[in-house]
Tab-separated table of C-alpha atoms in Angstrom:
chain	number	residue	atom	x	y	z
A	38	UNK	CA	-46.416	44.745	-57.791
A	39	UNK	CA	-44.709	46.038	-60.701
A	40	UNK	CA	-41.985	48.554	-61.640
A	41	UNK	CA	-38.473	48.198	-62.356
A	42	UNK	CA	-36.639	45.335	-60.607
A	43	UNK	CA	-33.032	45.001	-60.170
A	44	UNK	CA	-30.258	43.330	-58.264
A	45	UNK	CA	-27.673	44.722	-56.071
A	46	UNK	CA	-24.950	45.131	-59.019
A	47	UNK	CA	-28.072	46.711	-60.536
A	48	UNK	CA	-28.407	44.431	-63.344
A	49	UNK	CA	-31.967	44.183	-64.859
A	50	UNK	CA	-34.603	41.326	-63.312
A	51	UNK	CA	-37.488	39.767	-63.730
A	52	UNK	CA	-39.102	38.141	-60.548
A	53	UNK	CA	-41.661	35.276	-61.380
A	54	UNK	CA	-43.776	33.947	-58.666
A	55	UNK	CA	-45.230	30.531	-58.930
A	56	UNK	CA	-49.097	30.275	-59.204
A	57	UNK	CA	-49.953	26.872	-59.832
A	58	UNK	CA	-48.685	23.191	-60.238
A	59	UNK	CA	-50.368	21.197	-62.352
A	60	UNK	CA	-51.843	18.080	-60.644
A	61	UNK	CA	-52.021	15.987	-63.288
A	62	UNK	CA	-48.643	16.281	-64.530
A	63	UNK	CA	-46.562	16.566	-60.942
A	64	UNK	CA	-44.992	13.620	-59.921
A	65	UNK	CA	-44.454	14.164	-56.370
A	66	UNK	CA	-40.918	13.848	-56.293
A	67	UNK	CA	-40.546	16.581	-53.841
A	68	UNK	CA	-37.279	18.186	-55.384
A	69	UNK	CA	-38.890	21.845	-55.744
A	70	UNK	CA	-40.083	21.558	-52.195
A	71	UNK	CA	-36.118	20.669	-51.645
A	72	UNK	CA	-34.842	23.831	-53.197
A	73	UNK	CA	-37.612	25.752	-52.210
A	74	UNK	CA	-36.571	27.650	-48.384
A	75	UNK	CA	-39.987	29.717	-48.264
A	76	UNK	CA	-42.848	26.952	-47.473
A	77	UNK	CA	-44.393	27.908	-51.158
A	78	UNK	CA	-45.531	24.304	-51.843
A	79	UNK	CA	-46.445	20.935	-50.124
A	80	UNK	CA	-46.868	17.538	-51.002
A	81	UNK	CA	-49.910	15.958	-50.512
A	82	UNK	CA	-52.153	12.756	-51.019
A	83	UNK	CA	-54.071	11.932	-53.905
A	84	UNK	CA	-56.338	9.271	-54.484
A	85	UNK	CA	-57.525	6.824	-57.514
A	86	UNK	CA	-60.049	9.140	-58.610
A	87	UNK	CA	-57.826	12.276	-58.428
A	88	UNK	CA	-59.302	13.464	-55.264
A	89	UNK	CA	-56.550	15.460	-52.694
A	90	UNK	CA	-56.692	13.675	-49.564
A	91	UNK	CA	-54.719	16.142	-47.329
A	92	UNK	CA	-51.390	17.527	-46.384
A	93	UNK	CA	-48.848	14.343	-45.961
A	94	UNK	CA	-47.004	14.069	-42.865
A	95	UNK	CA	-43.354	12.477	-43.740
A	96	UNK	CA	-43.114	11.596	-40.294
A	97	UNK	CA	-46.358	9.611	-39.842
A	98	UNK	CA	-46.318	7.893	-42.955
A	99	UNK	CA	-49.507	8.502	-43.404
A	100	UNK	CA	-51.830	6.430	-46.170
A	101	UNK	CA	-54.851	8.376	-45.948
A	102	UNK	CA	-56.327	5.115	-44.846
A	103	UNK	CA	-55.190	3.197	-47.571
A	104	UNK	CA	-56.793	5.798	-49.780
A	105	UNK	CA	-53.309	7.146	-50.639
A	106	UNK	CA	-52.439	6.315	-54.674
A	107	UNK	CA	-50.101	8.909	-55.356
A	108	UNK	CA	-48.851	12.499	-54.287
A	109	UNK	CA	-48.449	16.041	-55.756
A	110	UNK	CA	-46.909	19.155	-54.746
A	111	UNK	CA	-49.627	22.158	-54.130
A	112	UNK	CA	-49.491	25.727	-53.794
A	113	UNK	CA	-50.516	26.484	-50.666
A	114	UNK	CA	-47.920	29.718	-49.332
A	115	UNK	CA	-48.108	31.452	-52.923
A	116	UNK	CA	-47.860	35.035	-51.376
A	117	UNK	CA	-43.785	33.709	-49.734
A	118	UNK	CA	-42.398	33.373	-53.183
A	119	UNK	CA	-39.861	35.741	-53.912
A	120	UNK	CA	-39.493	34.682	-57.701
A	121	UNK	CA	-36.228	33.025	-57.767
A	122	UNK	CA	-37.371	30.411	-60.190
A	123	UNK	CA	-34.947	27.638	-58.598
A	124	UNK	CA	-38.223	25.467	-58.293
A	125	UNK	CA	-38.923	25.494	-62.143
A	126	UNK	CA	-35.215	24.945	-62.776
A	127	UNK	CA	-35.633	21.743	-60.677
A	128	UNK	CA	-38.809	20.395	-62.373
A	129	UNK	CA	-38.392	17.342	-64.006
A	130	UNK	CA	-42.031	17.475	-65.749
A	131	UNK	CA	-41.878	20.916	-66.294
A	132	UNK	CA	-45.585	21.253	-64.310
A	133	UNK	CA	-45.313	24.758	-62.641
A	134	UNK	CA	-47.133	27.838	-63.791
A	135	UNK	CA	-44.479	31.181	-63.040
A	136	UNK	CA	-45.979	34.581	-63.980
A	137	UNK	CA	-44.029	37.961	-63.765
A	138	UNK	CA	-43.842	40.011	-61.078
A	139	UNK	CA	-45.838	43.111	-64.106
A	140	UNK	CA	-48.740	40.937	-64.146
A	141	UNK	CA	-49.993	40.453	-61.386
A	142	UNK	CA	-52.444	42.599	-59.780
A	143	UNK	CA	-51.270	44.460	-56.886
């Protein structure tokens, strides 16, 4: 997808779709899956050894069978994001990788 973007008082944009989160850096504090009302990303499980354990249910609680050490947000509905960015602007480690709408391949 590329071309000219622009918004509806035709002003000039830019939309850049996340790609990646970086495991090692996220935090798991869930506050890009907060601003995020597409289903781009989900936090999941992680054990000592850095392995992810699975999708975590909120609801269950779930420990991965006491496995559970930490959690991360993943990338899992990429091709919903519509670019807005407010998930970078919320990202207290800075962990996200964004690239323009011009370079992806269509």
């Amino acid at each position: 997808m590329s071309g000219p973007f622009t918004t509806r008082d035709g002003s000039s944009w830019t939309p850049y779709y996340l790609t990646a989160i970086d495991g090692q850096t996220c935090i798991g504090c869930g506050r890009c899956f907060k601003v995020c009302s597409r289903g781009v990303m989900h936090l999941y499980g992680v054990d000592e050894d850095g392995m992810v354990l699975g999708l975590y249910d909120e609801e269950e609680g779930d420990d991965f069978d006491g496995e559970l050490n930490r959690m991360i947000m993943v990338v899992d509905g990429a091709g919903a994001c519509i670019g807005c960015g407010a998930c970078a602007r919320v990202c207290p480690k800075n962990c996200q990788t964004h690239v323009a709408a011009s370079e992806l391949a269509a």
